Each structure stands twice: as structure tokens, then as C-alpha cells.
mmCIF file of C-alpha atoms in Angstrom:
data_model
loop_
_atom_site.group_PDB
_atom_site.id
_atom_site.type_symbol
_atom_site.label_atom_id
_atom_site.label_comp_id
_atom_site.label_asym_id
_atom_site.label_seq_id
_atom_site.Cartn_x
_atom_site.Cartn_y
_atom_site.Cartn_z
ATOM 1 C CA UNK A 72 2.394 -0.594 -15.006
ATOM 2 C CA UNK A 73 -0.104 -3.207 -16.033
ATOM 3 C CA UNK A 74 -2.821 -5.353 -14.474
ATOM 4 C CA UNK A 75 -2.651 -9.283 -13.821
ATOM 5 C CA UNK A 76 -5.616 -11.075 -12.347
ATOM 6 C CA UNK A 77 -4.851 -14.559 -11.861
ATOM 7 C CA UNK A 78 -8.193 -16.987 -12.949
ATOM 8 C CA UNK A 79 -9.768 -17.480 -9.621
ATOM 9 C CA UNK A 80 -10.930 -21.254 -10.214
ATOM 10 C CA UNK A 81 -7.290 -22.181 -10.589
ATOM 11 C CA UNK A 82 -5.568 -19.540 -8.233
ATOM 12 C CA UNK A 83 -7.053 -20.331 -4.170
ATOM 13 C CA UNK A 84 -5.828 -17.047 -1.958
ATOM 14 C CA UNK A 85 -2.299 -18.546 -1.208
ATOM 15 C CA UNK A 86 -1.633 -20.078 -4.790
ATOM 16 C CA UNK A 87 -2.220 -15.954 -5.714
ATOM 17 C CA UNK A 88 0.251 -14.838 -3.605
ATOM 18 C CA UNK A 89 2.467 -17.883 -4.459
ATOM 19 C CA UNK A 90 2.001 -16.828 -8.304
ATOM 20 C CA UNK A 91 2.637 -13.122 -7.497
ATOM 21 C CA UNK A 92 5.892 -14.010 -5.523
ATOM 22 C CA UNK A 93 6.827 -15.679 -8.392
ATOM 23 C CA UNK A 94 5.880 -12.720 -10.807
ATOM 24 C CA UNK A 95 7.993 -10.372 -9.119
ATOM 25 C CA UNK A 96 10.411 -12.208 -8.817
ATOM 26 C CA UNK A 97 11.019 -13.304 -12.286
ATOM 27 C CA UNK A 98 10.457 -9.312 -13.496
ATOM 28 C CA UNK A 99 13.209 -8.455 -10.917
ATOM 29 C CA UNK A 100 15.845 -10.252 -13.000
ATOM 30 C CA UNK A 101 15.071 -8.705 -16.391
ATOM 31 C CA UNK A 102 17.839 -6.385 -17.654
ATOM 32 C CA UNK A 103 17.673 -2.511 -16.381
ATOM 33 C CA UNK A 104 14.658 -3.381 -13.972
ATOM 34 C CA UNK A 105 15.438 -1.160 -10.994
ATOM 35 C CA UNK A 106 12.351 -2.156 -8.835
ATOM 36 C CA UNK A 107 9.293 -4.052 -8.848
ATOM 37 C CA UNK A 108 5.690 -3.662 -6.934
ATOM 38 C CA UNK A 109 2.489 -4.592 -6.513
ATOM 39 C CA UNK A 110 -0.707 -2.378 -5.771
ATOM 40 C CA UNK A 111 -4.403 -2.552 -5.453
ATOM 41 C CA UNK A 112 -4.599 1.049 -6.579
ATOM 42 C CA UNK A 113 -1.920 2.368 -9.106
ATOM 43 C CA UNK A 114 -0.718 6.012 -8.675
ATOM 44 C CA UNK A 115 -2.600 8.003 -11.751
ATOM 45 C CA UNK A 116 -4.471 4.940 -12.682
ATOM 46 C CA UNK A 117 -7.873 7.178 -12.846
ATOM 47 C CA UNK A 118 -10.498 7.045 -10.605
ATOM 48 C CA UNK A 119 -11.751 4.415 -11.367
ATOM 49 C CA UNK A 120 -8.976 2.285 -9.479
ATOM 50 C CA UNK A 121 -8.203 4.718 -7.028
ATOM 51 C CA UNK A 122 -10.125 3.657 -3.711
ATOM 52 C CA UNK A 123 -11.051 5.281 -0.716
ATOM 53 C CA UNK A 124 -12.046 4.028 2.397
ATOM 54 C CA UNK A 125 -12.560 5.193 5.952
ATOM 55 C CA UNK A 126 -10.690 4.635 9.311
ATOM 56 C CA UNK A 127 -9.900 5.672 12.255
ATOM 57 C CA UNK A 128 -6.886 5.886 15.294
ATOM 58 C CA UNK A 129 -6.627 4.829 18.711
ATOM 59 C CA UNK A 130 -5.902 7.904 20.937
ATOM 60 C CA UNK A 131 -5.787 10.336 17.938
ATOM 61 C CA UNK A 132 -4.549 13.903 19.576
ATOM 62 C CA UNK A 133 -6.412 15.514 16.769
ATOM 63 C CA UNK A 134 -9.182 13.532 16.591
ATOM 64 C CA UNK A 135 -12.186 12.295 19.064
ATOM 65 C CA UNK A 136 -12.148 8.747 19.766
ATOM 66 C CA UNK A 137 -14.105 6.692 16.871
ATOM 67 C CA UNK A 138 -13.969 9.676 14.601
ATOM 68 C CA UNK A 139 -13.226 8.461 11.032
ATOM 69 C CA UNK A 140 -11.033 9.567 8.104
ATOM 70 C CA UNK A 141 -11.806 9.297 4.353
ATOM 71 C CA UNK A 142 -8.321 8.260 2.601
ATOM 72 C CA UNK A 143 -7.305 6.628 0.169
ATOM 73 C CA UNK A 144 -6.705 3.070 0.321
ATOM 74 C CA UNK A 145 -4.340 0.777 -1.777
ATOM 75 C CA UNK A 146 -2.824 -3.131 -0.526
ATOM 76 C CA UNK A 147 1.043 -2.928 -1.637
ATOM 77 C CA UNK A 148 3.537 -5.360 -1.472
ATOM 78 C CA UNK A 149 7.154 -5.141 -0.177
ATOM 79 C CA UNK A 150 8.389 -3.954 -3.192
ATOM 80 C CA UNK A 151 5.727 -1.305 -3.654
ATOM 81 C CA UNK A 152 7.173 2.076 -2.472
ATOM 82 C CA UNK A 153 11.128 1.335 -3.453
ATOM 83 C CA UNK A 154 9.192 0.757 -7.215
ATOM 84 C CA UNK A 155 8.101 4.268 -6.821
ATOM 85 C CA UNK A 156 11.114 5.507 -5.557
ATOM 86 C CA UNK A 157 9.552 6.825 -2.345
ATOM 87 C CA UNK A 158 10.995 7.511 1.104
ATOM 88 C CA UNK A 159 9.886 6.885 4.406
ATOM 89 C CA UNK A 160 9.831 9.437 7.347
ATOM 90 C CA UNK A 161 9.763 6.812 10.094
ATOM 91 C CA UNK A 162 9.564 2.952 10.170
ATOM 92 C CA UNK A 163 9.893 0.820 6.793
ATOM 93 C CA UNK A 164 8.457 -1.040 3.977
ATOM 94 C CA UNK A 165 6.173 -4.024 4.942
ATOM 95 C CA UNK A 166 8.318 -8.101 4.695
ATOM 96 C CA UNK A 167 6.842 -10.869 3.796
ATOM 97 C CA UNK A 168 7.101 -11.614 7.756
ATOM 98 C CA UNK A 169 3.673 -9.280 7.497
ATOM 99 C CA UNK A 170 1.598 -12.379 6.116
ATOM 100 C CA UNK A 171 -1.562 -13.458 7.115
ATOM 101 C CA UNK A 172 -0.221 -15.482 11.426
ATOM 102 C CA UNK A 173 1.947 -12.199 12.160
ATOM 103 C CA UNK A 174 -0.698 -8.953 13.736
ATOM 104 C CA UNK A 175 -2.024 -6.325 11.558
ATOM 105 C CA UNK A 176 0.019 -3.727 10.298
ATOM 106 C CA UNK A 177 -0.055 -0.453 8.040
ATOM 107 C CA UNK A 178 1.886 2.043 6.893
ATOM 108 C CA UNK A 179 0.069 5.663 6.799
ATOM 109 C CA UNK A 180 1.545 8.287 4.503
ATOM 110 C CA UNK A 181 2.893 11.709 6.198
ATOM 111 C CA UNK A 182 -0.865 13.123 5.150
ATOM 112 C CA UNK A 183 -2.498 10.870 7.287
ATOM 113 C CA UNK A 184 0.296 10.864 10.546
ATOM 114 C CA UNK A 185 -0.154 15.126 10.392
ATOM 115 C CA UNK A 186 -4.278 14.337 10.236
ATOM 116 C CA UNK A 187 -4.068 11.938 13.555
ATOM 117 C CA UNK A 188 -1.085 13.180 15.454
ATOM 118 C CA UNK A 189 0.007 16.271 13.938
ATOM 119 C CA UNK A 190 3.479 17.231 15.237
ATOM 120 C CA UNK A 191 3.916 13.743 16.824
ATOM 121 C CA UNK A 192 5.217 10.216 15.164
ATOM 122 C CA UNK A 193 2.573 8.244 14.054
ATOM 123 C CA UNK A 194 5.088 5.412 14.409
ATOM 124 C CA UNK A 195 3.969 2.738 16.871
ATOM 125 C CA UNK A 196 0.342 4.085 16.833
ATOM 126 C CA UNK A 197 -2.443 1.984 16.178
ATOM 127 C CA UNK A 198 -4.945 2.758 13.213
ATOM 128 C CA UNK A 199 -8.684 0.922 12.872
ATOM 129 C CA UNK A 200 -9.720 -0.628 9.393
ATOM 130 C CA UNK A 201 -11.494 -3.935 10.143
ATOM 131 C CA UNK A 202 -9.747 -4.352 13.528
ATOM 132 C CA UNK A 203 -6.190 -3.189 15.160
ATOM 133 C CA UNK A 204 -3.297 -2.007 12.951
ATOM 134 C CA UNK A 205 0.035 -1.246 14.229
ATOM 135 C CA UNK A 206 1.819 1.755 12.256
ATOM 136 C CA UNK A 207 5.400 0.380 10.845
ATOM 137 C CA UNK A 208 5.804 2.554 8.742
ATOM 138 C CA UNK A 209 5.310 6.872 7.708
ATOM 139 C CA UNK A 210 5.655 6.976 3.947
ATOM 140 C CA UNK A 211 6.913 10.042 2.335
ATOM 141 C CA UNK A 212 3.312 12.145 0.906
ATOM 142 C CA UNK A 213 2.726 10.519 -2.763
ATOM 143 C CA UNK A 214 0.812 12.556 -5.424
ATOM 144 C CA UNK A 215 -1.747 9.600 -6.598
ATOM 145 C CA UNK A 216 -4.498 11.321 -8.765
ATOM 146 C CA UNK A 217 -3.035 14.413 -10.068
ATOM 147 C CA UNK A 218 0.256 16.346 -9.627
ATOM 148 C CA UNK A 219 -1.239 19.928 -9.164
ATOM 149 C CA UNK A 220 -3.413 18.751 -6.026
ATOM 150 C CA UNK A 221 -1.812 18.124 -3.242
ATOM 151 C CA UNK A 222 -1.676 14.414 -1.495
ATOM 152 C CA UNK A 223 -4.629 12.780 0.526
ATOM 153 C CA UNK A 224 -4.304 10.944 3.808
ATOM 154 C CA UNK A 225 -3.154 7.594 2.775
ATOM 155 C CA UNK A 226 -3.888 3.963 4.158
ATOM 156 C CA UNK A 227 -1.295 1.164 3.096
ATOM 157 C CA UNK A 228 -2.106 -2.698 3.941
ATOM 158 C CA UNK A 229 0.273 -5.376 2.508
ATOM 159 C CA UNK A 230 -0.935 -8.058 0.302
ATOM 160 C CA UNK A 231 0.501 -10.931 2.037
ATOM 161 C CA UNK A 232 -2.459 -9.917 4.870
ATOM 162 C CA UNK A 233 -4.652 -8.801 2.134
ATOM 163 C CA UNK A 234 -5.011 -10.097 -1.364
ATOM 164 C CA UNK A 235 -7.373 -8.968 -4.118
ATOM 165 C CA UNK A 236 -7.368 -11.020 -6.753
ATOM 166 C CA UNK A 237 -6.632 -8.256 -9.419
ATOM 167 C CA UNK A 238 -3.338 -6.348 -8.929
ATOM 168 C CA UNK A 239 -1.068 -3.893 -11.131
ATOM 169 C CA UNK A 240 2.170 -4.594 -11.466
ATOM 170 C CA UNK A 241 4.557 -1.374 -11.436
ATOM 171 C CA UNK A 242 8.103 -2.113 -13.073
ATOM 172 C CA UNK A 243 10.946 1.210 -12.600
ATOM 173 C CA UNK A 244 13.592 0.649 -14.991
ATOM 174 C CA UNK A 245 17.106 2.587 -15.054
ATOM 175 C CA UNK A 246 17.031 2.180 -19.016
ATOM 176 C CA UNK A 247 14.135 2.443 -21.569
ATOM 177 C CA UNK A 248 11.659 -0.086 -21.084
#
């Protein structure tokens, strides 16, 4: 993994995700690369990049209406989760078809789904952060902080609806890097 902030003066919002695309795609073509990602909040990156944030789920069967939950919170690109190697339990990765004119969307890992509808498919559902977000996708539970504790409710937005202007890069390679 490493970090890549692009100098704001230069890089507007869209020239970002324009030099990002490009990023990716250029690492993507390097010998023994296997996948490539993007993240606001790398998987045992410390605390201190970890974030957390608080939302909530339209008609939650666990949950009263407007009740929030404290998870944490990371914006991910496409490429993200097959980087990681993770699987989904329902729905898929985000496209770059989830940009900024297309509706909200998020993908909530299985920590999260079991907190809001336990027993049920969070698929389809609709989770609140800063308005309306419609659930395509129920990734697998990641271990992000520490391997002995077990995973936290998870909130995934993709960057192509949200950008910040610093994001780490995570490269999987078959060989050694």
C-alpha cells in the first residue's frame, strides 16, 4: 500500500479522479500485479486513518427508525475489494457507472447487514449517510484494525461519488513485489 495525494491547486475534483483512473490503470499492467484499489481508509493502516462515522437505515427490523450506527467508514474504488481478495455475500463491487449523475449507492459489509436486518438481505435496502443510499452490494466481514478482534459494521461509498483528495493505493501481486 502507499498514499498519493494529488496537489490540489493543479488537481480540480474530476482531474483527481481522471489522475487516479489513470494510476490504476497504469499499476494494473505491471508484471505479477494481480489487483489494484483505492481506499480512504487502508485495512491495518492504524488508527489514525481508520474512520468512523455514523448512519442509519430506512425500515431497519432491528433498529427504530432514525437510530444511528457507529461504523467504520472508508470511499473505495471498483477495484478495492478484488485488491483484497474479498467476497461478496450479495450484490457486487461498485462501476464506474456509480459516478457522481447516477443515485447514491453503498455497499455494507455482512457486520453491518446482521446489525440492520439480521437474518434478512440487506440487498436493495436503503442506508442514510448525507442522504439516500441504495445497498448494491454485502461484502464478505473484513478484519481492518486488528486480526484477533472481530470485524465492525462497515460503510463503503465509491470514489467516483466521493473523492478525498488523499487516497492509498493497495497493489496484490501473485509474485514478490
Amino acid at each position: 500500500t502507499f498514499q498519493v495525494s494529488p496537489p490540489a491547486p493543479r488537481y480540480a475534483k474530476a482531474d483527481s479522479l481522471h489522475y487516479y483512473d489513470r494510476l490504476v490503470a497504469a499499476l494494473k499492467t505491471l508484471p505479477g500485479v494481480a489487483g489494484v484499489g483505492l481506499t480512504s481508509g487502508p485495512p491495518f493502516g492504524g488508527e489514525t486513518v481508520r474512520f468512523t462515522s455514523r448512519f442509519s437505515a430506512r425500515q431497519s427490523t432491528s433498529m427504530p427508525a432514525g437510530e444511528l450506527l457507529s461504523g467504520e467508514f472508508s470511499q473505495v474504488d471498483a477495484g478495492y475489494f478484488d485488491a483484497l481478495g474479498a467476497s461478496f455475500a450479495a450484490g457486487r463491487a461498485f462501476t464506474d457507472a456509480d459516478n457522481e449523475q447516477a443515485p447514491g449507492v453503498a455497499i455494507l459489509n455482512e457486520a453491518a447487514a446482521r446489525a440492520f436486518w439480521p437474518g434478512e438481505s440487506a440487498f436493495g435496502r436503503t442506508v442514510m449517510w448525507n442522504g439516500p443510499l441504495a445497498v448494491v452490494g454485502v461484502v464478505r466481514d473484513l478484519r481492518n484494525v486488528r486480526r484477533d478482534l472481530p470485524a465492525q459494521p462497515a460503510l463503503y461509498l465509491s470514489t467516483k461519488q466521493q473523492l478525498w483528495s488523499t487516497m492509498t493505493v493497495v497493489v496484490r501481486c501473485d509474485d514478490d513485489p
